[in-house]
Amino acid sequence: MAGGEGTRAVVLGGSMAGLLAARVLSERFTEVLLVDRDRLTGVTTYRPGVPHGRHAHGLVARGHQILEEHFPGLTQNLVSVGVRPGDFNGDIRWLFNGRRIAPSHSGLGCVPATRPVLENQVRLRVQAIPNVRFVEGHDVLGLETSANRTRVTGARVQRHDGSAPPETLHADLVLDTTGRGSRTPLWLEELGYGRPEEERIKIDLAYTTRHYRLRTDPFGGDLAIIPAATPKTPRGAFFFPISGGEGLVELSLTGILGDHPPTDPDGFLDFARSLPIPDIYQSIKDAEPLDDPVTFKYPASVRRHYERLTDFPGGLLVMGDAVCTFNPVYAQGMTVSALGSLVLRRHLDQGGEPDAKAFFKDLSREIDSPWELAAGSDLGYPGVQGKRSAKVRFVNAYVARLQDAAVNDPALANAFIRVAGLIDSPASLMLPRHVVRVLRASRRSSAPATPADLQESRR
Ligand SMILES: Cc1cc2nc3c(=O)[nH]c(=O)nc-3n(C[C@H](O)[C@H](O)[C@H](O)COP(=O)(O)OP(=O)(O)OC[C@H]3O[C@@H](n4cnc5c(N)ncnc54)[C@H](O)[C@@H]3O)c2cc1C
């Protein structure tokens, strides 16, 4: 790659991270090839390479902003296929321990689409970029390198149906976005480099999802009902209307530490009944199920520390879930992929080939906050193994109080939603103006009830 204008980039994996990477690489490379084992173009439903795509996928506020920046008008594209956009706080019913945090206008957008609908709209925009070519239905077999193995020079691929012999796609830059099953650690080892250190938080989580046609409307204008999983109420759900017809909804139930939502219809219903709010069970118990419940098991969050490797071949980068996967209940993965695409753009903008070490350092900085948020929150569950520093214990106790206080305090609710939306850093919750409100609310809730309180509670 000379003077910042490369000839060909090859992106391995055509899911969210791969699509966003291709968008950015197309600004600098004459040609970008996007390889995936699945058929991609024209696919509007679930595909085998993304089995998690059958389950609720919320795009948090920062991800929405970046996607709109990469693809101006994407929100309108989604609206045109029936997605109803709204406000990330005011229009979503966020509940913690069974209580809704105060809804108010956050000014942050959200587009509650199913994963296949969102991915398809993003893919259509990438397909429209003239120098991006999809190499669909091809398995990635491995990397090609220079004779001395200091440089990756391409990727070996083969038709998924085995109908043709393997071929090499030569590249000036190869970017691995093949997700959590990425084989880059293994390939690096085979090439004589080290594997990246891996950090794992075992959570033994599962999502079980079913679609319904409702006979009643529990949403009352809201875009989604989300009783979030917390250490006090570890069973959670994502429940929202989907495009395609009146009353259609997607319901994903989530359970951690082996408490998995069942796939048999009665067990699924019982799990919904056990949620801390009755609304979801009440609306599905007499609804028309449209499919059988399907489950996805997620054993552990995994962070691969590429930034700690001292030696790395030229011509290769890694992004998306291949670097870090988060407990999905915090809905961060797609947005962290989007943040990664901005890091990639910054490095390409410097001209010449991105320096892998500098790239991974910057990517790691973007991952720090969401990882801290997700891994730290998971350590709030007594059954999750891991070291609980004093800071983690303090933050978890404080955030639980903040969520309680946010039930009656729109300013705190917005502050929390901005952090969950990856707009502000978790440290922002510690700003004095928020701490004061949390302490005041805690004092009020632990104060003895006044006659006025007692009167209120009898109403
Ligand atoms: C149950 C669940 C729910 C989630 N919910 C949310 C959410 O609410 N919000 C959110 O932001 N994120 C969520 N995520 C995370 C999100 O799905 C990912 O972060 C996001 O898809 C980015 O992943 P990726 O593109 O890096 O990899 P993936 O989506 O895993 O895609 C990898 C791609 O590589 C291809 N591939 C893999 N190996 C090969 C090979 N050898 N040859 C050819 N092709 C290959 C696959 O076909 C696939 O297309 C959730 C994840 C799970 C598991």
mmCIF file of C-alpha atoms and ligand atoms in Angstrom, residues 12-19 35-38 40 47-53 55-60 115 119 138-141 176-183 187 205-207 238 296-298 319-337, ligand 1:
data_model
loop_
_atom_site.group_PDB
_atom_site.id
_atom_site.type_symbol
_atom_site.label_atom_id
_atom_site.label_comp_id
_atom_site.label_asym_id
_atom_site.label_seq_id
_atom_site.Cartn_x
_atom_site.Cartn_y
_atom_site.Cartn_z
ATOM 1 C CA LEU A 12 -12.902 -12.037 5.958
ATOM 2 C CA GLY A 13 -16.499 -12.261 7.250
ATOM 3 C CA GLY A 14 -19.389 -10.206 5.864
ATOM 4 C CA SER A 15 -21.435 -9.613 9.009
ATOM 5 C CA MET A 16 -21.788 -6.265 10.828
ATOM 6 C CA ALA A 17 -18.088 -5.710 11.551
ATOM 7 C CA GLY A 18 -17.092 -6.812 8.033
ATOM 8 C CA LEU A 19 -19.674 -4.580 6.365
ATOM 9 C CA VAL A 35 -15.715 -12.939 1.818
ATOM 10 C CA ASP A 36 -18.364 -14.942 3.680
ATOM 11 C CA ARG A 37 -19.355 -18.584 3.740
ATOM 12 C CA ASP A 38 -23.042 -17.626 3.572
ATOM 13 C CA LEU A 40 -25.428 -12.584 1.568
ATOM 14 C CA ARG A 47 -28.545 -16.986 7.935
ATOM 15 C CA PRO A 48 -26.494 -19.913 9.227
ATOM 16 C CA GLY A 49 -23.254 -17.928 9.692
ATOM 17 C CA VAL A 50 -24.999 -15.627 12.186
ATOM 18 C CA PRO A 51 -27.135 -17.952 14.349
ATOM 19 C CA HIS A 52 -27.360 -15.221 17.012
ATOM 20 C CA GLY A 53 -29.258 -13.134 14.437
ATOM 21 C CA HIS A 55 -32.368 -13.174 18.791
ATOM 22 C CA ALA A 56 -33.113 -9.595 19.849
ATOM 23 C CA HIS A 57 -30.439 -7.156 18.677
ATOM 24 C CA GLY A 58 -30.676 -3.600 19.950
ATOM 25 C CA LEU A 59 -28.465 -0.988 18.368
ATOM 26 C CA VAL A 60 -27.497 1.392 21.169
ATOM 27 C CA ARG A 115 -30.950 -8.192 13.362
ATOM 28 C CA GLU A 119 -27.985 -6.117 8.644
ATOM 29 C CA HIS A 138 -16.834 -19.089 0.218
ATOM 30 C CA ASP A 139 -15.077 -20.527 3.267
ATOM 31 C CA VAL A 140 -11.916 -18.852 4.455
ATOM 32 C CA LEU A 141 -9.309 -21.590 4.788
ATOM 33 C CA ASP A 176 -10.374 -10.589 9.902
ATOM 34 C CA THR A 177 -13.981 -10.027 11.007
ATOM 35 C CA THR A 178 -15.043 -13.686 11.225
ATOM 36 C CA GLY A 179 -16.510 -13.268 14.716
ATOM 37 C CA ARG A 180 -15.875 -15.078 17.970
ATOM 38 C CA GLY A 181 -14.729 -18.243 16.163
ATOM 39 C CA SER A 182 -11.921 -16.313 14.431
ATOM 40 C CA ARG A 183 -8.903 -18.489 13.673
ATOM 41 C CA TRP A 187 -2.916 -18.876 12.347
ATOM 42 C CA LEU A 205 -25.969 -17.302 29.460
ATOM 43 C CA ALA A 206 -28.718 -18.287 27.041
ATOM 44 C CA TYR A 207 -31.225 -16.413 24.923
ATOM 45 C CA PHE A 238 -36.316 -7.955 25.178
ATOM 46 C CA PHE A 296 -28.575 -19.655 21.696
ATOM 47 C CA LYS A 297 -26.020 -20.471 24.377
ATOM 48 C CA TYR A 298 -23.310 -17.977 25.188
ATOM 49 C CA MET A 319 -11.889 -6.274 14.299
ATOM 50 C CA GLY A 320 -15.353 -6.881 15.755
ATOM 51 C CA ASP A 321 -16.258 -9.972 17.783
ATOM 52 C CA ALA A 322 -13.017 -11.576 16.599
ATOM 53 C CA VAL A 323 -11.307 -9.213 19.074
ATOM 54 C CA CYS A 324 -13.926 -8.924 21.808
ATOM 55 C CA THR A 325 -17.381 -10.352 22.484
ATOM 56 C CA PHE A 326 -19.501 -8.959 25.293
ATOM 57 C CA ASN A 327 -22.352 -10.412 27.302
ATOM 58 C CA PRO A 328 -25.084 -9.643 24.734
ATOM 59 C CA VAL A 329 -27.644 -8.405 27.279
ATOM 60 C CA TYR A 330 -25.772 -5.076 27.303
ATOM 61 C CA ALA A 331 -26.276 -4.776 23.508
ATOM 62 C CA GLN A 332 -22.794 -3.448 22.800
ATOM 63 C CA GLY A 333 -21.291 -5.721 20.126
ATOM 64 C CA MET A 334 -22.504 -4.006 16.964
ATOM 65 C CA THR A 335 -21.672 -0.591 18.368
ATOM 66 C CA VAL A 336 -18.155 -1.653 19.337
ATOM 67 C CA SER A 337 -17.745 -2.936 15.756
HETATM 68 C C1 LIG B 1 -27.585 -13.814 21.415
HETATM 69 C C2 LIG B 1 -26.863 -12.552 20.995
HETATM 70 C C3 LIG B 1 -27.509 -11.337 21.056
HETATM 71 C C4 LIG B 1 -26.828 -10.166 20.721
HETATM 72 N N1 LIG B 1 -27.479 -8.981 20.853
HETATM 73 C C5 LIG B 1 -26.839 -7.842 20.537
HETATM 74 C C6 LIG B 1 -27.479 -6.592 20.680
HETATM 75 O O1 LIG B 1 -28.606 -6.495 21.180
HETATM 76 N N2 LIG B 1 -26.798 -5.479 20.284
HETATM 77 C C7 LIG B 1 -25.535 -5.545 19.778
HETATM 78 O O2 LIG B 1 -24.959 -4.506 19.431
HETATM 79 N N3 LIG B 1 -24.890 -6.725 19.642
HETATM 80 C C8 LIG B 1 -25.497 -7.866 20.006
HETATM 81 N N4 LIG B 1 -24.844 -9.054 19.872
HETATM 82 C C9 LIG B 1 -23.466 -9.042 19.353
HETATM 83 C C10 LIG B 1 -23.446 -8.890 17.828
HETATM 84 O O3 LIG B 1 -24.164 -9.942 17.231
HETATM 85 C C11 LIG B 1 -22.016 -8.869 17.282
HETATM 86 O O4 LIG B 1 -21.211 -8.065 18.074
HETATM 87 C C12 LIG B 1 -22.004 -8.335 15.855
HETATM 88 O O5 LIG B 1 -22.707 -9.208 15.019
HETATM 89 C C13 LIG B 1 -20.609 -8.111 15.263
HETATM 90 O O6 LIG B 1 -20.082 -9.333 15.031
HETATM 91 P P1 LIG B 1 -19.042 -9.645 13.865
HETATM 92 O O7 LIG B 1 -19.456 -9.046 12.584
HETATM 93 O O8 LIG B 1 -17.705 -9.334 14.397
HETATM 94 O O9 LIG B 1 -19.161 -11.245 13.809
HETATM 95 P P2 LIG B 1 -20.404 -12.157 13.470
HETATM 96 O O10 LIG B 1 -21.679 -11.444 13.492
HETATM 97 O O11 LIG B 1 -20.274 -13.369 14.324
HETATM 98 O O12 LIG B 1 -20.136 -12.574 11.956
HETATM 99 C C14 LIG B 1 -19.068 -13.349 11.524
HETATM 100 C C15 LIG B 1 -19.213 -13.572 10.018
HETATM 101 O O13 LIG B 1 -18.094 -14.299 9.545
HETATM 102 C C16 LIG B 1 -18.508 -15.370 8.723
HETATM 103 N N5 LIG B 1 -17.502 -16.435 8.870
HETATM 104 C C17 LIG B 1 -17.047 -16.963 10.032
HETATM 105 N N6 LIG B 1 -16.089 -17.874 9.783
HETATM 106 C C18 LIG B 1 -15.935 -17.910 8.441
HETATM 107 C C19 LIG B 1 -15.096 -18.663 7.561
HETATM 108 N N7 LIG B 1 -14.180 -19.530 8.031
HETATM 109 N N8 LIG B 1 -15.234 -18.472 6.244
HETATM 110 C C20 LIG B 1 -16.131 -17.579 5.750
HETATM 111 N N9 LIG B 1 -16.941 -16.833 6.532
HETATM 112 C C21 LIG B 1 -16.841 -16.998 7.853
HETATM 113 C C22 LIG B 1 -19.899 -15.743 9.238
HETATM 114 O O14 LIG B 1 -20.679 -16.356 8.237
HETATM 115 C C23 LIG B 1 -20.449 -14.373 9.649
HETATM 116 O O15 LIG B 1 -21.112 -13.746 8.585
HETATM 117 C C24 LIG B 1 -25.477 -10.233 20.252
HETATM 118 C C25 LIG B 1 -24.827 -11.467 20.194
HETATM 119 C C26 LIG B 1 -25.494 -12.594 20.589
HETATM 120 C C27 LIG B 1 -24.737 -13.897 20.592
#
